[in-house]
Each structure stands twice: as C-alpha cells, then as structure tokens.
Amino acid sequence: MTTIAVFNQKGGVGKTTVTANLAAALARHGAAPLVIDLDPQAHLTAMWRVTPKPGDTILRFYQGTSGISDLVQQTRHGIDFVPSHLELSKVDTQVVRHRDHVWRLKLGLTAEMLAGTDVPILLDCSPMLGPLAFSALFAADLVLVPVAADFLALNGAVLLDRTLAGLAKFQPRIPRRYLLNRYVPGQVTSEKVLGQLSQRWGSELMRTRIREQEVLGAAAGTGEDIFAFAPESGAAHDFSFLLDELVESGLLRL
Ligand SMILES: Nc1ncnc2c1ncn2[C@@H]1O[C@H](COP(=O)(O)OP(=O)(O)OP(=O)(O)O)[C@@H](O)[C@H]1O
Ligand SMILES: [Mg+2]
C-alpha cells in the first residue's frame, strides 16, 4: 500500500484541501485511508471538527508515550484520523534534542503494521521544513506536491526540489508528483505556470489539474468534503480524476 505525504514548503498552496478531498475520494471508493494531521496549525483537525486535547493527538506519538493506532479517531466521514494540536510545534522547535524524530514516523508506521497494508495513508504536512516534515518525507512512498497556479509557484517548487534532492543521501529518491492547483483554464498566469511546470517536471507533473473553484472553500467551511457538499461540481470531478490517475499510474495501489 501507499503512504502519501502531501507537501510543499510554500504555504497556502492546497495541501490540506488536497489531503481532505483525496481522502474523501478514497473513502467513496471503499478504500478509506488513515489520515494523519502533521501540521501544528491543525487546519485539517479543525476542518473535520475534531477538538482534541494535546494528549489525544499525534504529539503524544512524537513524545514517545503512545503508538499511532491508539490515537486514531473516526471522523464523521468514516475516515480514520489522527488529529493535531498547536503544541505539536514543539516537535519542530526542539530539533537538537530530538534528531531521531525524523525517522520516528516511518518506524512507528512499520512497527505498528500500518504501512504496507491495504489501507492508504495520507499525511497532511505543514509548510515548515522541520523534523515533522522530514519525518513525513522519510515515511512516504510518494510525495504529492500541490502547486498553486500563481506567480511564485515555480519558486516554491524549485525550493522543494532542492530539499528533496538533499534527502537523496539518506534514502533512495522518493517518487514525487506535482499537482497543479487553483488552475484557471485560459488565464495567462495559470497557463504560464502550467507551461513552466511541464517544461521542468513534465514526467512528474500530474495530468489532473485541480481548478480554482470557490466551492472547495465553501465545503471546507462546513466541514464537508466536496463529494458530500457538491457531488456534481467540477471540483468533485477533479478529485475523482486525481484518484483515478494515481491508481492507473500505479502510484497508489488499492
Ligand atoms: N482549487 C481551489 N480553489 C479554490 N480555493 C482553493 C483551492 N485550493 C485551495 N483553496 C483555498 O486556499 C486556501 C489554502 O488552502 P489549504 O489550506 O488547503 O492550503 P495549505 O497548503 O494546506 O496551507 P498551509 O500551508 O497553511 O497548510 C484555503 O482557503 C482553501 O479553501
Ligand atoms: Mg494545510
């Protein structure tokens, strides 16, 4: 099975939106994933209306006082979920004392036999490049990189490329795919970013594009995924297509 880290060092590019709606697409497909909120901002936790105490979150796993499985809650979408809390930022700020944190997630998922099962795992990462993000990258079979179609998009993607290249000395190259988000067909900036991405990462650029659609924000505001909120929308279509492409290309095995 597949562990996907949804990551980009650039903030606000759609990591949480992609995690939530890809999780929903999987659940509709009968392959509900395990989703872990690895972002101290805890946006996904808030979006899914989970209000945990710090001790009920992935923080405890990083503190070494709980397994991952013990922290799993079921969301109202029927998805197994490990929430986050603002205090998770401690993991990123105490780098020196906790160097082993970067391997902890991979080791934990393996030891608890969560990785490599029929259940896909999605990791919603924070934009901060610290131990939490590295732990997600080390645990991942695939790094899915949402890139928002704005004028700084390529800067963020190039930065990320350098980060991933830097990890090559620790482990084999992690497969990655760039996913254009907030795409407006025909709009000059969107088409320019698409052109630049395909020129630079053609084979690693997903054919699926998530279009700019206000309904995605509206759905998030109600705590619903796009399939429940607007099943006939273009956004629901885009996320179905994303799942199909991941499966058809063998990147996600169900
Ligand atoms: N395709 C889209 N169309 C319209 N709005 C979108 C789209 N994708 C994301 N958004 C909106 O952009 C904002 C940022 O998205 P999101 O929180 O998913 O980004 P993020 O990368 O997780 O941010 P952070 O780096 O802070 O974790 C949200 O308000 C979200 O609703
Ligand atoms: Mg986010």
mmCIF file of C-alpha atoms and ligand atoms in Angstrom:
data_model
loop_
_atom_site.group_PDB
_atom_site.id
_atom_site.type_symbol
_atom_site.label_atom_id
_atom_site.label_comp_id
_atom_site.label_asym_id
_atom_site.label_seq_id
_atom_site.Cartn_x
_atom_site.Cartn_y
_atom_site.Cartn_z
ATOM 1 C CA MET A 1 0.000 0.000 0.000
ATOM 2 C CA THR A 2 0.954 3.592 -0.258
ATOM 3 C CA THR A 3 1.903 6.329 2.146
ATOM 4 C CA ILE A 4 1.496 9.740 0.533
ATOM 5 C CA ALA A 5 2.988 12.888 2.038
ATOM 6 C CA VAL A 6 1.158 15.950 0.745
ATOM 7 C CA PHE A 7 3.873 18.533 0.985
ATOM 8 C CA ASN A 8 5.132 21.846 -0.285
ATOM 9 C CA GLN A 9 7.272 24.269 1.676
ATOM 10 C CA LYS A 10 5.169 27.045 0.239
ATOM 11 C CA GLY A 11 2.168 27.846 2.422
ATOM 12 C CA GLY A 12 -1.430 28.012 1.279
ATOM 13 C CA VAL A 13 -0.983 26.013 -1.923
ATOM 14 C CA GLY A 14 -3.743 23.497 -1.155
ATOM 15 C CA LYS A 15 -2.052 20.727 0.860
ATOM 16 C CA THR A 16 -4.923 20.408 3.319
ATOM 17 C CA THR A 17 -7.577 20.779 0.628
ATOM 18 C CA VAL A 18 -5.936 18.033 -1.412
ATOM 19 C CA THR A 19 -5.475 15.738 1.601
ATOM 20 C CA ALA A 20 -9.097 16.119 2.721
ATOM 21 C CA ASN A 21 -10.637 15.597 -0.693
ATOM 22 C CA LEU A 22 -8.317 12.824 -1.824
ATOM 23 C CA ALA A 23 -9.161 11.077 1.455
ATOM 24 C CA ALA A 24 -12.840 11.518 0.656
ATOM 25 C CA ALA A 25 -12.370 10.186 -2.872
ATOM 26 C CA LEU A 26 -10.653 7.103 -1.418
ATOM 27 C CA ALA A 27 -13.429 6.622 1.137
ATOM 28 C CA ARG A 28 -16.048 6.758 -1.630
ATOM 29 C CA HIS A 29 -14.042 4.177 -3.482
ATOM 30 C CA GLY A 30 -14.293 1.860 -0.449
ATOM 31 C CA ALA A 31 -10.637 2.383 0.465
ATOM 32 C CA ALA A 32 -10.910 4.799 3.391
ATOM 33 C CA PRO A 33 -7.402 5.903 4.284
ATOM 34 C CA LEU A 34 -5.662 6.581 7.551
ATOM 35 C CA VAL A 35 -5.079 10.335 7.610
ATOM 36 C CA ILE A 36 -2.578 11.986 9.928
ATOM 37 C CA ASP A 37 -2.574 15.733 10.515
ATOM 38 C CA LEU A 38 1.121 16.577 10.848
ATOM 39 C CA ASP A 39 0.640 20.325 10.829
ATOM 40 C CA PRO A 40 0.769 22.220 14.143
ATOM 41 C CA GLN A 41 -1.655 24.701 12.572
ATOM 42 C CA ALA A 42 -4.108 21.769 12.797
ATOM 43 C CA HIS A 43 -6.227 23.045 9.912
ATOM 44 C CA LEU A 44 -7.427 19.603 8.886
ATOM 45 C CA THR A 45 -8.304 18.804 12.504
ATOM 46 C CA ALA A 46 -10.364 21.989 12.671
ATOM 47 C CA MET A 47 -11.876 21.403 9.236
ATOM 48 C CA TRP A 48 -13.071 17.978 10.311
ATOM 49 C CA ARG A 49 -14.458 19.435 13.543
ATOM 50 C CA VAL A 50 -12.193 17.420 15.816
ATOM 51 C CA THR A 51 -11.274 19.241 19.031
ATOM 52 C CA PRO A 52 -8.726 17.063 20.792
ATOM 53 C CA LYS A 53 -6.679 17.723 23.893
ATOM 54 C CA PRO A 54 -2.928 17.768 23.136
ATOM 55 C CA GLY A 55 -2.657 14.293 24.696
ATOM 56 C CA ASP A 56 -5.055 12.842 22.133
ATOM 57 C CA THR A 57 -3.022 13.964 19.148
ATOM 58 C CA ILE A 58 -0.013 12.910 17.113
ATOM 59 C CA LEU A 59 2.084 14.971 19.564
ATOM 60 C CA ARG A 60 1.972 12.056 22.019
ATOM 61 C CA PHE A 61 3.412 9.727 19.427
ATOM 62 C CA TYR A 62 6.355 12.071 18.864
ATOM 63 C CA GLN A 63 6.789 12.336 22.628
ATOM 64 C CA GLY A 64 7.146 8.574 22.671
ATOM 65 C CA THR A 65 4.234 7.961 25.055
ATOM 66 C CA SER A 66 1.739 6.448 22.625
ATOM 67 C CA GLY A 67 1.520 4.390 19.481
ATOM 68 C CA ILE A 68 -0.149 5.831 16.392
ATOM 69 C CA SER A 69 -3.001 3.319 16.459
ATOM 70 C CA ASP A 70 -4.025 4.391 19.975
ATOM 71 C CA LEU A 71 -4.585 7.934 18.722
ATOM 72 C CA VAL A 72 -6.867 7.099 15.806
ATOM 73 C CA GLN A 73 -10.359 8.603 15.879
ATOM 74 C CA GLN A 74 -13.083 8.105 13.346
ATOM 75 C CA THR A 75 -14.312 11.249 11.633
ATOM 76 C CA ARG A 76 -17.905 11.688 10.644
ATOM 77 C CA HIS A 77 -16.759 10.968 7.103
ATOM 78 C CA GLY A 78 -15.846 7.424 8.207
ATOM 79 C CA ILE A 79 -12.138 8.131 7.876
ATOM 80 C CA ASP A 80 -9.572 7.026 10.458
ATOM 81 C CA PHE A 81 -7.837 10.169 11.593
ATOM 82 C CA VAL A 82 -5.043 11.159 13.925
ATOM 83 C CA PRO A 83 -5.527 14.824 14.822
ATOM 84 C CA SER A 84 -3.013 17.555 15.514
ATOM 85 C CA HIS A 85 -2.688 20.359 18.037
ATOM 86 C CA LEU A 86 -0.855 23.664 18.155
ATOM 87 C CA GLU A 87 1.512 22.129 20.723
ATOM 88 C CA LEU A 88 2.822 19.828 18.004
ATOM 89 C CA SER A 89 5.020 22.771 17.035
ATOM 90 C CA LYS A 90 7.256 21.705 19.944
ATOM 91 C CA VAL A 91 8.490 18.862 17.759
ATOM 92 C CA ASP A 92 9.705 21.325 15.143
ATOM 93 C CA THR A 93 11.262 23.735 17.619
ATOM 94 C CA GLN A 94 13.197 21.202 19.702
ATOM 95 C CA VAL A 95 15.254 19.963 16.790
ATOM 96 C CA VAL A 96 18.538 19.411 18.567
ATOM 97 C CA ARG A 97 17.165 17.278 21.384
ATOM 98 C CA HIS A 98 15.042 15.178 19.064
ATOM 99 C CA ARG A 99 17.039 14.356 15.977
ATOM 100 C CA ASP A 100 15.547 10.870 15.904
ATOM 101 C CA HIS A 101 12.115 12.410 15.287
ATOM 102 C CA VAL A 102 12.769 12.359 11.557
ATOM 103 C CA TRP A 103 12.703 8.561 11.491
ATOM 104 C CA ARG A 104 10.042 8.099 14.127
ATOM 105 C CA LEU A 105 7.023 8.116 11.827
ATOM 106 C CA LYS A 106 8.459 5.617 9.392
ATOM 107 C CA LEU A 107 9.482 3.325 12.228
ATOM 108 C CA GLY A 108 6.138 3.723 14.000
ATOM 109 C CA LEU A 109 4.024 3.036 10.908
ATOM 110 C CA THR A 110 6.125 -0.027 10.141
ATOM 111 C CA ALA A 111 6.280 -1.379 13.698
ATOM 112 C CA GLU A 112 2.522 -0.985 14.137
ATOM 113 C CA MET A 113 1.988 -2.641 10.749
ATOM 114 C CA LEU A 114 0.027 0.353 9.470
ATOM 115 C CA ALA A 115 2.279 0.899 6.455
ATOM 116 C CA GLY A 116 2.219 -1.723 3.727
ATOM 117 C CA THR A 117 -1.372 -2.845 4.383
ATOM 118 C CA ASP A 118 -4.450 -2.384 2.198
ATOM 119 C CA VAL A 119 -5.108 0.959 3.872
ATOM 120 C CA PRO A 120 -3.536 4.002 2.207
ATOM 121 C CA ILE A 121 -2.010 6.609 4.493
ATOM 122 C CA LEU A 122 -2.208 10.337 3.811
ATOM 123 C CA LEU A 123 -0.006 12.819 5.656
ATOM 124 C CA ASP A 124 -1.073 16.465 5.676
ATOM 125 C CA CYS A 125 2.206 18.320 6.166
ATOM 126 C CA SER A 126 2.940 21.772 7.478
ATOM 127 C CA PRO A 127 4.756 24.225 5.190
ATOM 128 C CA MET A 128 7.588 24.423 7.735
ATOM 129 C CA LEU A 129 10.620 22.396 6.805
ATOM 130 C CA GLY A 130 11.445 20.891 10.179
ATOM 131 C CA PRO A 131 11.552 17.444 11.794
ATOM 132 C CA LEU A 132 7.811 16.916 11.249
ATOM 133 C CA ALA A 133 8.048 17.490 7.507
ATOM 134 C CA PHE A 134 11.206 15.399 7.251
ATOM 135 C CA SER A 135 9.553 12.579 9.181
ATOM 136 C CA ALA A 136 6.704 12.622 6.657
ATOM 137 C CA LEU A 137 9.127 12.644 3.722
ATOM 138 C CA PHE A 138 11.091 9.722 5.163
ATOM 139 C CA ALA A 139 7.883 7.739 5.718
ATOM 140 C CA ALA A 140 6.446 8.427 2.263
ATOM 141 C CA ASP A 141 6.287 6.183 -0.788
ATOM 142 C CA LEU A 142 5.102 9.199 -2.758
ATOM 143 C CA VAL A 143 5.354 12.946 -2.219
ATOM 144 C CA LEU A 144 2.398 14.739 -3.726
ATOM 145 C CA VAL A 145 3.204 18.418 -4.234
ATOM 146 C CA PRO A 146 0.298 20.775 -4.790
ATOM 147 C CA VAL A 147 1.461 23.857 -6.660
ATOM 148 C CA ALA A 148 -0.888 26.814 -6.752
ATOM 149 C CA ALA A 149 -1.042 28.497 -10.126
ATOM 150 C CA ASP A 150 0.315 31.858 -9.038
ATOM 151 C CA PHE A 151 3.378 33.834 -9.994
ATOM 152 C CA LEU A 152 5.528 32.497 -7.119
ATOM 153 C CA ALA A 153 4.603 28.885 -7.811
ATOM 154 C CA LEU A 154 7.810 27.931 -9.504
ATOM 155 C CA ASN A 155 9.970 29.417 -6.733
ATOM 156 C CA GLY A 156 8.279 27.176 -4.188
ATOM 157 C CA ALA A 157 8.557 24.125 -6.400
ATOM 158 C CA VAL A 158 12.249 24.710 -7.102
ATOM 159 C CA LEU A 159 12.939 25.120 -3.384
ATOM 160 C CA LEU A 160 11.167 21.870 -2.730
ATOM 161 C CA ASP A 161 13.127 20.137 -5.442
ATOM 162 C CA ARG A 162 16.361 21.159 -3.696
ATOM 163 C CA THR A 163 15.063 19.886 -0.367
ATOM 164 C CA LEU A 164 14.141 16.520 -1.828
ATOM 165 C CA ALA A 165 17.481 16.315 -3.635
ATOM 166 C CA GLY A 166 19.177 16.878 -0.269
ATOM 167 C CA LEU A 167 17.448 13.809 1.129
ATOM 168 C CA ALA A 168 18.970 11.595 -1.544
ATOM 169 C CA LYS A 169 21.973 10.809 0.646
ATOM 170 C CA PHE A 170 19.713 9.357 3.331
ATOM 171 C CA GLN A 171 17.388 7.265 1.220
ATOM 172 C CA PRO A 172 16.623 6.395 -2.404
ATOM 173 C CA ARG A 173 14.841 9.056 -4.408
ATOM 174 C CA ILE A 174 11.251 9.292 -3.245
ATOM 175 C CA PRO A 175 8.813 9.321 -6.160
ATOM 176 C CA ARG A 176 7.079 12.654 -6.407
ATOM 177 C CA ARG A 177 4.305 14.200 -8.399
ATOM 178 C CA TYR A 178 3.486 17.848 -8.864
ATOM 179 C CA LEU A 179 -0.211 18.691 -8.871
ATOM 180 C CA LEU A 180 -1.345 21.994 -10.321
ATOM 181 C CA ASN A 181 -3.986 23.527 -8.069
ATOM 182 C CA ARG A 182 -6.125 26.654 -8.389
ATOM 183 C CA TYR A 183 -5.834 26.343 -12.150
ATOM 184 C CA VAL A 184 -7.936 28.719 -14.229
ATOM 185 C CA PRO A 185 -8.060 27.406 -17.802
ATOM 186 C CA GLY A 186 -7.141 30.089 -20.304
ATOM 187 C CA GLN A 187 -5.917 32.571 -17.704
ATOM 188 C CA VAL A 188 -2.462 33.938 -18.548
ATOM 189 C CA THR A 189 -0.786 33.207 -15.191
ATOM 190 C CA SER A 190 -2.289 29.735 -14.926
ATOM 191 C CA GLU A 191 -1.194 28.775 -18.433
ATOM 192 C CA LYS A 192 2.263 30.209 -17.837
ATOM 193 C CA VAL A 193 2.707 28.198 -14.624
ATOM 194 C CA LEU A 194 1.409 25.075 -16.347
ATOM 195 C CA GLY A 195 3.907 25.606 -19.185
ATOM 196 C CA GLN A 196 6.796 26.108 -16.754
ATOM 197 C CA LEU A 197 5.866 23.048 -14.702
ATOM 198 C CA SER A 198 5.571 20.804 -17.747
ATOM 199 C CA GLN A 199 8.845 22.069 -19.136
ATOM 200 C CA ARG A 200 10.697 21.437 -15.901
ATOM 201 C CA TRP A 201 8.968 18.365 -14.473
ATOM 202 C CA GLY A 202 6.972 17.039 -17.416
ATOM 203 C CA SER A 203 7.036 13.382 -16.420
ATOM 204 C CA GLU A 204 6.377 14.186 -12.778
ATOM 205 C CA LEU A 205 3.524 16.588 -13.410
ATOM 206 C CA MET A 206 0.104 15.044 -12.911
ATOM 207 C CA ARG A 207 -2.267 15.298 -15.833
ATOM 208 C CA THR A 208 -5.022 16.120 -13.378
ATOM 209 C CA ARG A 209 -5.409 19.784 -12.576
ATOM 210 C CA ILE A 210 -7.479 20.972 -9.679
ATOM 211 C CA ARG A 211 -9.257 24.032 -10.935
ATOM 212 C CA GLU A 212 -9.851 27.208 -8.967
ATOM 213 C CA GLN A 213 -13.303 26.592 -7.523
ATOM 214 C CA GLU A 214 -14.864 28.555 -4.744
ATOM 215 C CA VAL A 215 -16.965 25.567 -3.778
ATOM 216 C CA LEU A 216 -13.844 23.914 -2.318
ATOM 217 C CA GLY A 217 -13.526 26.683 0.263
ATOM 218 C CA ALA A 218 -17.258 26.627 0.914
ATOM 219 C CA ALA A 219 -17.159 22.863 1.506
ATOM 220 C CA ALA A 220 -14.211 23.236 3.888
ATOM 221 C CA GLY A 221 -16.136 25.870 5.817
ATOM 222 C CA THR A 222 -18.911 23.393 6.559
ATOM 223 C CA GLY A 223 -16.560 20.534 7.421
ATOM 224 C CA GLU A 224 -17.817 18.542 4.453
ATOM 225 C CA ASP A 225 -15.765 17.068 1.685
ATOM 226 C CA ILE A 226 -16.513 18.054 -1.875
ATOM 227 C CA PHE A 227 -18.378 14.813 -2.678
ATOM 228 C CA ALA A 228 -20.863 15.360 0.135
ATOM 229 C CA PHE A 229 -21.115 19.124 -0.365
ATOM 230 C CA ALA A 230 -21.282 19.402 -4.145
ATOM 231 C CA PRO A 231 -21.173 15.963 -5.749
ATOM 232 C CA GLU A 232 -21.894 17.305 -9.239
ATOM 233 C CA SER A 233 -19.312 20.077 -9.092
ATOM 234 C CA GLY A 234 -16.232 20.354 -11.257
ATOM 235 C CA ALA A 235 -14.193 20.109 -8.054
ATOM 236 C CA ALA A 236 -15.676 16.686 -7.238
ATOM 237 C CA HIS A 237 -14.846 15.661 -10.772
ATOM 238 C CA ASP A 238 -11.250 16.898 -10.442
ATOM 239 C CA PHE A 239 -10.666 14.916 -7.249
ATOM 240 C CA SER A 240 -12.193 11.737 -8.737
ATOM 241 C CA PHE A 241 -9.888 12.179 -11.680
ATOM 242 C CA LEU A 242 -6.905 12.661 -9.355
ATOM 243 C CA LEU A 243 -7.636 9.363 -7.614
ATOM 244 C CA ASP A 244 -8.085 7.581 -10.957
ATOM 245 C CA GLU A 245 -4.789 8.912 -12.232
ATOM 246 C CA LEU A 246 -2.910 7.887 -9.069
ATOM 247 C CA VAL A 247 -4.342 4.374 -9.306
ATOM 248 C CA GLU A 248 -3.925 3.978 -13.075
ATOM 249 C CA SER A 249 -0.322 5.106 -12.947
ATOM 250 C CA GLY A 250 0.408 2.554 -10.220
ATOM 251 C CA LEU A 251 1.367 5.248 -7.716
ATOM 252 C CA LEU A 252 -1.479 4.259 -5.423
ATOM 253 C CA ARG A 253 -2.250 0.595 -5.032
ATOM 254 C CA LEU A 254 -5.716 -0.211 -3.772
HETATM 255 N N1 LIG B 1 -8.662 24.721 -6.072
HETATM 256 C C1 LIG B 1 -9.018 25.648 -5.180
HETATM 257 N N2 LIG B 1 -9.991 26.542 -5.474
HETATM 258 C C2 LIG B 1 -10.374 27.499 -4.593
HETATM 259 N N3 LIG B 1 -9.836 27.630 -3.353
HETATM 260 C C3 LIG B 1 -8.862 26.779 -3.010
HETATM 261 C C4 LIG B 1 -8.409 25.751 -3.878
HETATM 262 N N4 LIG B 1 -7.417 25.055 -3.242
HETATM 263 C C5 LIG B 1 -7.280 25.622 -2.031
HETATM 264 N N5 LIG B 1 -8.136 26.659 -1.884
HETATM 265 C C6 LIG B 1 -8.252 27.548 -0.732
HETATM 266 O O1 LIG B 1 -6.962 28.108 -0.462
HETATM 267 C C7 LIG B 1 -6.752 28.231 0.927
HETATM 268 C C8 LIG B 1 -5.468 27.482 1.306
HETATM 269 O O2 LIG B 1 -5.677 26.093 1.059
HETATM 270 P P1 LIG B 1 -5.083 24.996 2.027
HETATM 271 O O3 LIG B 1 -5.363 25.338 3.458
HETATM 272 O O4 LIG B 1 -5.534 23.684 1.548
HETATM 273 O O5 LIG B 1 -3.526 25.201 1.758
HETATM 274 P P2 LIG B 1 -2.303 24.567 2.562
HETATM 275 O O6 LIG B 1 -1.203 24.361 1.596
HETATM 276 O O7 LIG B 1 -2.744 23.392 3.337
HETATM 277 O O8 LIG B 1 -1.931 25.761 3.566
HETATM 278 P P3 LIG B 1 -0.843 25.667 4.742
HETATM 279 O O9 LIG B 1 0.498 25.788 4.076
HETATM 280 O O10 LIG B 1 -1.179 26.847 5.620
HETATM 281 O O11 LIG B 1 -1.028 24.349 5.431
HETATM 282 C C9 LIG B 1 -7.992 27.677 1.610
HETATM 283 O O12 LIG B 1 -8.837 28.748 1.926
HETATM 284 C C10 LIG B 1 -8.636 26.805 0.540
HETATM 285 O O13 LIG B 1 -10.044 26.697 0.676
HETATM 286 MG MG MG B 2 -2.523 22.953 5.369
#
